[in-house]
Tab-separated table of C-alpha atoms in Angstrom:
chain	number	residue	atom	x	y	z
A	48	UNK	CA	144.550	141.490	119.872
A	49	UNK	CA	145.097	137.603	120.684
A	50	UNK	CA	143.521	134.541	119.554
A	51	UNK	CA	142.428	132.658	122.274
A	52	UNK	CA	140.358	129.350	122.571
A	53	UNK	CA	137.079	128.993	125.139
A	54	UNK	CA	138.210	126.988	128.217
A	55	UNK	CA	135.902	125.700	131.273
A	56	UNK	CA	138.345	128.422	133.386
A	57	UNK	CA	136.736	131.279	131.192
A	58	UNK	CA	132.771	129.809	131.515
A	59	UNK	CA	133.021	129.198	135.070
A	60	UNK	CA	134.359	132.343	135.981
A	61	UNK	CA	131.480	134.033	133.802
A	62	UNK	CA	129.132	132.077	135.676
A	63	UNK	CA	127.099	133.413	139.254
A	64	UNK	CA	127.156	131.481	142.053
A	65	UNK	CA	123.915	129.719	141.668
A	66	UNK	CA	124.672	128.918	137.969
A	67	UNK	CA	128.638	127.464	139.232
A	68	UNK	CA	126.956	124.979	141.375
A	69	UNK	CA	124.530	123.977	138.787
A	70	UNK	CA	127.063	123.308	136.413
A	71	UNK	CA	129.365	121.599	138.839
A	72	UNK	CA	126.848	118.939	139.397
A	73	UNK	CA	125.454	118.869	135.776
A	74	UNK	CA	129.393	118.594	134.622
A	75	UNK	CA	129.479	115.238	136.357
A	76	UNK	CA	128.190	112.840	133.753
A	77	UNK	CA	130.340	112.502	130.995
A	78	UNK	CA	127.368	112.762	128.155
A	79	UNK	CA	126.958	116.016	129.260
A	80	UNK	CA	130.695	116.752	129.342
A	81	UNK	CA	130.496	115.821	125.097
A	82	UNK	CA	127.201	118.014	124.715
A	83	UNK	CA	129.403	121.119	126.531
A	84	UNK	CA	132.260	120.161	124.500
A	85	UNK	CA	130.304	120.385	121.302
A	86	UNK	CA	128.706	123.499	121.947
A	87	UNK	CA	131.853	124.966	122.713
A	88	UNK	CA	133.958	123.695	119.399
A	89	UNK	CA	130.011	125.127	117.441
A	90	UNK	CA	130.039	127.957	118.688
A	91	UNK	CA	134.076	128.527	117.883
A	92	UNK	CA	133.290	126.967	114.580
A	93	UNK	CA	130.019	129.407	113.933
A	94	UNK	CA	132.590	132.553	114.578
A	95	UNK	CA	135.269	131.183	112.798
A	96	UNK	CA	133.342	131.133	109.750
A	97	UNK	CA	131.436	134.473	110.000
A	98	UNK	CA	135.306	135.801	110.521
A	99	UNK	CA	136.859	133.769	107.375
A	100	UNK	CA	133.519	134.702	105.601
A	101	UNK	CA	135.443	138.254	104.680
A	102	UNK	CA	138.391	136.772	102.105
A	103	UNK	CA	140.117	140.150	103.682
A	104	UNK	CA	140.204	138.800	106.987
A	105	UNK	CA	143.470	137.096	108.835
A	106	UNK	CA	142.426	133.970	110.465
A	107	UNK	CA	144.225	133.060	113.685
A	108	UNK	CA	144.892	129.751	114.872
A	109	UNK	CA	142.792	126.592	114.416
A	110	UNK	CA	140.061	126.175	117.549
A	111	UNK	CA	140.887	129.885	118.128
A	112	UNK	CA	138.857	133.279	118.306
A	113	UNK	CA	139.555	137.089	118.821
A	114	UNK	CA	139.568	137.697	122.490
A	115	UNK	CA	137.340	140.536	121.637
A	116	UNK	CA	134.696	138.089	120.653
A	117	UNK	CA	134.813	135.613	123.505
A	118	UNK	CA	132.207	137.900	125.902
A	119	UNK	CA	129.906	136.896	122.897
A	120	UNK	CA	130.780	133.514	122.342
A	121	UNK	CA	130.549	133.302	126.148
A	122	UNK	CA	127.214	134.355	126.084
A	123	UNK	CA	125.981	132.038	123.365
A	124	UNK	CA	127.746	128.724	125.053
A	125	UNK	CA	126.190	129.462	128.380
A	126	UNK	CA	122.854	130.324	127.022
A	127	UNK	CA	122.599	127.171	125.120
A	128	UNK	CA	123.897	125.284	128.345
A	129	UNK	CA	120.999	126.924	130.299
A	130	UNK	CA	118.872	125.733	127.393
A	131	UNK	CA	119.891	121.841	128.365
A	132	UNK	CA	119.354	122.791	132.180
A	133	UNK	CA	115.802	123.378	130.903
A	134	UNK	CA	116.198	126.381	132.701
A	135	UNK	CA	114.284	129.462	131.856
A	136	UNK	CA	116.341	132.267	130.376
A	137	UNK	CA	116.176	135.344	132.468
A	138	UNK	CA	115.391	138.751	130.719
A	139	UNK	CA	118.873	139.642	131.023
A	140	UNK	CA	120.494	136.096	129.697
A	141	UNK	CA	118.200	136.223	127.039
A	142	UNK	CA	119.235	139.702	126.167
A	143	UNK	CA	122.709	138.677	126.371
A	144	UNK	CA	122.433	135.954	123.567
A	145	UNK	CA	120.690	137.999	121.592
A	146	UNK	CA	123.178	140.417	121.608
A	147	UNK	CA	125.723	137.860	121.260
A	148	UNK	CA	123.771	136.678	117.969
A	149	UNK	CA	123.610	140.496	116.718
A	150	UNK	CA	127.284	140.588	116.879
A	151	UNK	CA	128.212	136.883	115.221
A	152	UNK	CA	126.122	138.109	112.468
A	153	UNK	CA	127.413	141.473	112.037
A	154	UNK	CA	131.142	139.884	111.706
A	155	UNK	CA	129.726	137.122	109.007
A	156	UNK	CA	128.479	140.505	107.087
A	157	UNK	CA	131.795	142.336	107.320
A	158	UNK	CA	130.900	144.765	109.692
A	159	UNK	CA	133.797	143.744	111.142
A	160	UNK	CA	137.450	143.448	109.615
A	161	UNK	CA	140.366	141.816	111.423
A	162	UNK	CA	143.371	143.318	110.618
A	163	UNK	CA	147.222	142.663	112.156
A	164	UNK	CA	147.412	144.346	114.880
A	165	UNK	CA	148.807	143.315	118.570
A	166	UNK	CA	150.572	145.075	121.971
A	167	UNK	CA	153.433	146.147	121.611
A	168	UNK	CA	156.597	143.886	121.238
A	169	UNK	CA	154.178	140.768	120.628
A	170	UNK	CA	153.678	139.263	117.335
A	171	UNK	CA	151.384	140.771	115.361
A	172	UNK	CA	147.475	139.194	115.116
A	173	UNK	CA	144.705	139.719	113.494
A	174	UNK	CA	141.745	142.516	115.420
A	175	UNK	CA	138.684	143.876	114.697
A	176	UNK	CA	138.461	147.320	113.221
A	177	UNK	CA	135.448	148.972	113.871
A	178	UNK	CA	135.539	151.100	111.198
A	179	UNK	CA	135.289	150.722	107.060
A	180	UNK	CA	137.092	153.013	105.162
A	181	UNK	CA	134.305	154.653	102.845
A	182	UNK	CA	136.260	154.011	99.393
A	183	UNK	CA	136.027	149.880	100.356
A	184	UNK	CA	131.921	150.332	101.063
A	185	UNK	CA	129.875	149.593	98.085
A	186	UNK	CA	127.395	152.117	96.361
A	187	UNK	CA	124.330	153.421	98.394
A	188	UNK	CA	120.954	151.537	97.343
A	189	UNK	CA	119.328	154.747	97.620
A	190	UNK	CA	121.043	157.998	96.840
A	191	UNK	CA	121.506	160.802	99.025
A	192	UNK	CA	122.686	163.460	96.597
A	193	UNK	CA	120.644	166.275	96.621
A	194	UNK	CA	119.622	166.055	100.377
């Protein structure tokens, strides 16, 4: 799986309609080009460090995430641009960050590992791996022998 760093490309085409036009026009004044710009490099940051948060992770290049975490960072970055539209979240936008949020804390946990891994004939980087392998997870709190 690549590495890949958040361009405007990848928001606008996750946009609808309504919310491309909006943006077009709120794009326009440069203080609100630096707010998008720092939510964007935050919200790369926040996953970067819930990834290198796991010493047994491989971290891929600087300003860079796992492509299968951009639909969350995605999710997060437009959210918290809505936020500035002082727009109200729909049910399903807000559902979508929240999921987003459920994931980005899952990978600072260790649910998931990146591990090399790649299509074939390209170099090698790091993915997640949805499993654990149950010698590396630690001791139940509560027992279950005897159940």
């Amino acid at each position: 799986m690549a590495w890949i760093a958040i361009t405007q490309e990848m928001l606008i085409n996750s946009m609808s309609e309504d919310l491309r036009l909006q943006y077009s026009q709120w794009i326009q004044d440069p203080q609100k080009q630096e707010n998008m710009a720092f939510i964007v490099n935050n919200t790369t940051s926040e996953f970067r460090t819930a990834i290198g948060n796991n010493p047994s992770n491989i971290m891929g290049p600087t300003g860079t995430i796992p492509d299968s975490c951009a639909r969350h960072a995605i999710n997060i970055i437009i959210g918290t641009m809505l936020m500035q539209f002082d727009a109200t979240l729909s049910p399903e936008a807000r559902n979508a960050m929240e999921k987003a949020d459920i994931f980005l804390r899952q990978v600072g946990y260790g649910k998931y590992k990146m591990e090399p891994g790649g299509d074939a004939g390209s170099v090698s980087l790091p993915t997640p791996r949805y499993s654990l392998d149950p010698a590396e997870q630690p001791e139940r709190a509560i027992p279950c022998e005897g159940i």
